[in-house]
Amino acid sequence: MQFNFKEIFTAFMVLFAVIDIVGNIPIVIDLRKKAGHIQSEKASIIAGVILIVFLFLGKSILNLIGIDVNSFAVAGSFILFFIALEMILGITLYKQEEHDSMTTAVFPLAFPLIAGPGSLTTLLSLRAEFKIENIIVAVLMNVIIIFIVLKTSTKIEKLIGQNGINIIRKVFGVVLLAIAVKLFAHNIKALFNLV
């Protein structure tokens, strides 16, 4: 195993920006009001398990349907691009459906809010570029932060305020936009070298 701090930090920041748990605090607070209580441990563990399982099996699933990782990473860069636009411009491109029958910790909190299409696509995009052990460490670091944020969401909202949350979302949106462009350029180059 070769742990690389730069890769871990980059993967951590990418996932942190995509999952956007700080930007999702208003949604978490709303879910807490509706459900009365959120099982932070359960939501964090389930999200972490989904992310790590997809990190290992995602490539096999893609091979099964005949798609290479570079093509998937290019598609993923478009998703990251649109998520970044949502964060920067304050618009909603992805419509969330309302659910009330499943437990809040699992649905919609662990999936699709935390381990959603954006983060799953990002994992495979990162796998095309970074070593798997570094990505696992980055996922685990994100799961710890998700747990802390879920546990202290009410306090964080009071401390930062709505304006603070909006500023954080926009800053991470710009970072994510730059990462999407880099991911696109790197994998398009790899695709043309393969052809």
XYZ file of C-alpha atoms in Angstrom:
195
model
C 0.000 0.000 0.000
C 1.275 3.418 -0.958
C -0.410 6.236 0.929
C 0.021 9.602 -0.720
C -1.038 12.624 1.357
C -1.583 14.796 -1.731
C -3.871 12.184 -3.342
C -5.773 11.638 -0.059
C -6.255 15.390 0.415
C -7.351 15.971 -3.209
C -9.770 13.006 -3.153
C -11.085 14.165 0.237
C -11.685 17.716 -1.023
C -13.383 16.503 -4.227
C -15.738 14.193 -2.295
C -16.334 16.851 0.371
C -17.332 19.350 -2.317
C -19.576 16.844 -4.144
C -21.288 15.474 -1.022
C -21.608 19.098 0.200
C -22.741 18.090 3.697
C -22.262 21.655 4.996
C -24.389 23.054 2.155
C -26.995 20.377 2.909
C -27.382 21.465 6.546
C -30.723 23.223 5.782
C -32.032 19.936 4.261
C -30.712 17.947 7.261
C -32.446 20.365 9.666
C -35.675 20.086 7.674
C -35.470 16.252 7.798
C -34.787 16.408 11.541
C -37.920 18.546 12.045
C -40.045 16.114 9.984
C -38.666 12.904 11.522
C -38.095 14.273 15.013
C -34.676 12.602 15.216
C -31.902 11.620 12.784
C -29.740 8.575 13.487
C -26.412 10.191 12.606
C -24.338 7.023 13.177
C -26.623 4.866 11.006
C -26.767 7.435 8.169
C -22.962 7.919 8.168
C -22.138 4.189 8.251
C -24.661 3.282 5.529
C -23.388 6.121 3.282
C -19.762 5.001 3.867
C -20.591 1.362 3.054
C -22.417 2.365 -0.163
C -19.460 4.529 -1.263
C -16.782 1.885 -0.544
C -18.794 -0.983 -2.104
C -19.333 1.106 -5.243
C -15.630 1.996 -5.321
C -14.797 -1.738 -5.597
C -17.749 -3.029 -7.646
C -18.464 0.017 -9.812
C -15.742 -0.844 -12.331
C -16.977 -4.460 -12.629
C -20.531 -3.241 -13.197
C -19.259 -0.892 -15.931
C -17.248 -3.703 -17.575
C -20.353 -5.874 -17.501
C -22.233 -3.294 -19.573
C -19.202 -2.504 -21.774
C -18.173 0.977 -20.580
C -14.559 1.866 -19.750
C -13.591 3.951 -16.690
C -12.347 6.896 -18.804
C -15.714 7.232 -20.574
C -17.498 7.041 -17.214
C -15.104 9.650 -15.778
C -15.864 12.025 -18.690
C -19.594 11.540 -18.025
C -18.860 12.093 -14.332
C -17.073 15.353 -15.095
C -20.296 16.638 -16.715
C -22.283 15.713 -13.575
C -19.693 17.485 -11.390
C -19.875 20.485 -13.734
C -23.656 20.732 -13.299
C -23.473 20.178 -9.515
C -20.915 23.023 -9.393
C -23.254 25.263 -11.426
C -26.076 24.497 -8.964
C -23.810 25.470 -6.064
C -22.462 28.666 -7.659
C -25.656 29.986 -9.266
C -28.072 28.785 -6.565
C -30.267 26.965 -9.086
C -31.747 23.454 -8.983
C -31.153 21.225 -11.989
C -31.744 17.931 -10.154
C -35.280 17.497 -8.816
C -35.508 15.660 -5.485
C -38.535 13.452 -4.924
C -40.278 13.401 -1.567
C -40.261 10.173 0.450
C -41.949 9.453 3.745
C -42.205 5.657 4.081
C -38.497 4.772 4.543
C -36.500 5.747 7.628
C -34.901 9.164 7.320
C -31.418 7.890 8.224
C -31.293 5.619 5.183
C -33.527 7.386 2.687
C -33.119 10.179 1.647
C -30.186 11.014 3.951
C -27.594 8.219 3.395
C -28.878 7.672 -0.151
C -29.212 9.741 -2.336
C -28.269 12.887 -0.347
C -24.816 11.718 0.831
C -24.041 8.697 -1.394
C -25.857 9.990 -4.438
C -25.240 9.921 -8.196
C -22.669 12.734 -7.958
C -20.523 11.096 -5.267
C -20.716 7.620 -6.862
C -19.696 9.006 -10.255
C -16.920 10.976 -8.563
C -15.549 7.808 -6.925
C -15.075 6.080 -10.271
C -13.640 9.253 -11.772
C -11.138 9.444 -8.889
C -10.325 5.742 -9.307
C -9.204 6.472 -12.860
C -6.636 8.898 -11.444
C -5.719 7.916 -7.843
C -4.685 4.778 -5.924
C -7.595 2.942 -4.300
C -6.181 3.028 -0.733
C -5.934 6.830 -0.875
C -9.566 7.074 -2.024
C -10.686 4.760 0.831
C -8.936 7.003 3.394
C -10.605 10.050 1.778
C -14.034 8.328 1.965
C -13.516 7.425 5.648
C -12.447 11.010 6.449
C -15.612 12.271 4.747
C -17.774 9.774 6.678
C -16.306 11.109 9.967
C -17.038 14.710 8.924
C -20.566 13.730 7.775
C -21.187 12.152 11.193
C -19.906 15.270 13.032
C -21.994 17.605 10.836
C -25.150 15.489 11.251
C -24.660 15.376 15.032
C -24.075 19.137 15.305
C -26.174 20.446 12.371
C -28.379 22.699 14.524
C -25.356 24.252 16.284
C -23.517 24.735 12.948
C -26.529 26.496 11.429
C -26.737 28.870 14.411
C -22.962 29.481 14.330
C -22.486 30.034 10.578
C -25.921 31.358 9.675
C -27.670 31.050 6.317
C -25.302 33.563 4.650
C -22.257 31.593 5.833
C -23.701 28.362 4.424
C -24.397 30.108 1.086
C -20.808 31.454 0.918
C -19.361 27.981 1.671
C -21.548 26.447 -1.073
C -20.331 29.012 -3.642
C -16.646 28.592 -2.715
C -16.875 24.796 -2.992
C -18.842 25.224 -6.223
C -15.917 27.074 -7.835
C -13.443 24.438 -6.551
C -15.684 21.679 -7.929
C -15.979 23.443 -11.295
C -12.179 23.553 -11.615
C -11.944 19.862 -10.661
C -14.623 18.961 -13.254
C -12.642 20.732 -15.996
C -9.403 18.959 -14.936
C -11.157 15.578 -14.802
C -12.676 16.131 -18.248
C -9.350 17.193 -19.824
C -7.382 14.287 -18.253
C -9.866 11.566 -19.269
C -10.599 12.940 -22.755
C -6.839 12.800 -23.384
C -6.742 9.199 -22.103
C -9.712 8.271 -24.321
C -8.076 9.670 -27.472
C -4.825 7.843 -26.662
C -6.791 4.585 -26.376
C -8.493 5.031 -29.767
